[in-house]
């Protein structure tokens, strides 16, 4: 009888504290908010959207914000800020990954997530090929009327508008700003890294489009190296194994070898022997350009935001 009572008490305590060795049960420790229903759009709960226009170009942009779970309960704490490009895609994924990583105990630090939108009223492809590329020399496959090469202007927008907006409104740690970009987004990140590295202190650069305009980003790196003896940044590079070039082999890249390009960048950066550069690079197996991002996001966050 006494043993049965103790067992029942133990079960009650486990239930009350939400402790479970079952991962499926551990995922649901809080009650999700009810969606509006009646055919209305699905909402990302506990998120905010703010208009932050660019006064120079006159274009309207928005930032999507997700605050960490402890934000309201820790009024004196400042948090790292993770800025993600291609926010229509990356913002909901990174938000959920960040929370899921900490379901069974903290693996990463809590952070303020900032999604960088495309220009209001524009197709995403139009925005990203203009705002994320460093020169007007776009690929031959681009539409004839496509505009490229305004990444420097967008970089100034991030510096002069977005970051001050976040700093004024949220408890952001000024020393912990992290940039995350994939493909063209990583190309933008490389331009920032090699022209204004202090704009962010951490960079998650996934499947960077190093091929763009005859490897223009590597020219930026070489120019930076000629003028500087150090590079203060923490960088995580990733690429999918199937992003290597193997013509005629399905799923592999057919025109550019992004794995080889990524290895060239890694080798060059290591050869500079910058005292303050922290660099990790990974080729993620069984992933291609369209599948690798969520896994790369996860590994990048674990590297740059590790709670241990």
PDB file of C-alpha atoms in Angstrom, residues 242 244-257:
ATOM      1  CA  UNK A 242      25.063  17.920 -53.088  1.00  0.00           C
ATOM      2  CA  UNK A 244      29.145  20.159 -55.554  1.00  0.00           C
ATOM      3  CA  UNK A 245      29.334  20.194 -59.347  1.00  0.00           C
ATOM      4  CA  UNK A 246      28.546  16.893 -61.066  1.00  0.00           C
ATOM      5  CA  UNK A 247      27.024  17.430 -64.461  1.00  0.00           C
ATOM      6  CA  UNK A 248      24.404  14.915 -65.440  1.00  0.00           C
ATOM      7  CA  UNK A 249      24.027  13.565 -61.905  1.00  0.00           C
ATOM      8  CA  UNK A 250      20.621  14.360 -60.505  1.00  0.00           C
ATOM      9  CA  UNK A 251      20.440  16.485 -57.352  1.00  0.00           C
ATOM     10  CA  UNK A 252      24.034  17.728 -57.665  1.00  0.00           C
ATOM     11  CA  UNK A 253      24.683  21.261 -58.960  1.00  0.00           C
ATOM     12  CA  UNK A 254      24.915  21.457 -62.728  1.00  0.00           C
ATOM     13  CA  UNK A 255      26.628  24.826 -63.251  1.00  0.00           C
ATOM     14  CA  UNK A 256      28.664  25.878 -60.194  1.00  0.00           C
ATOM     15  CA  UNK A 257      30.620  24.021 -57.512  1.00  0.00           C
TER      16      UNK A 257
END
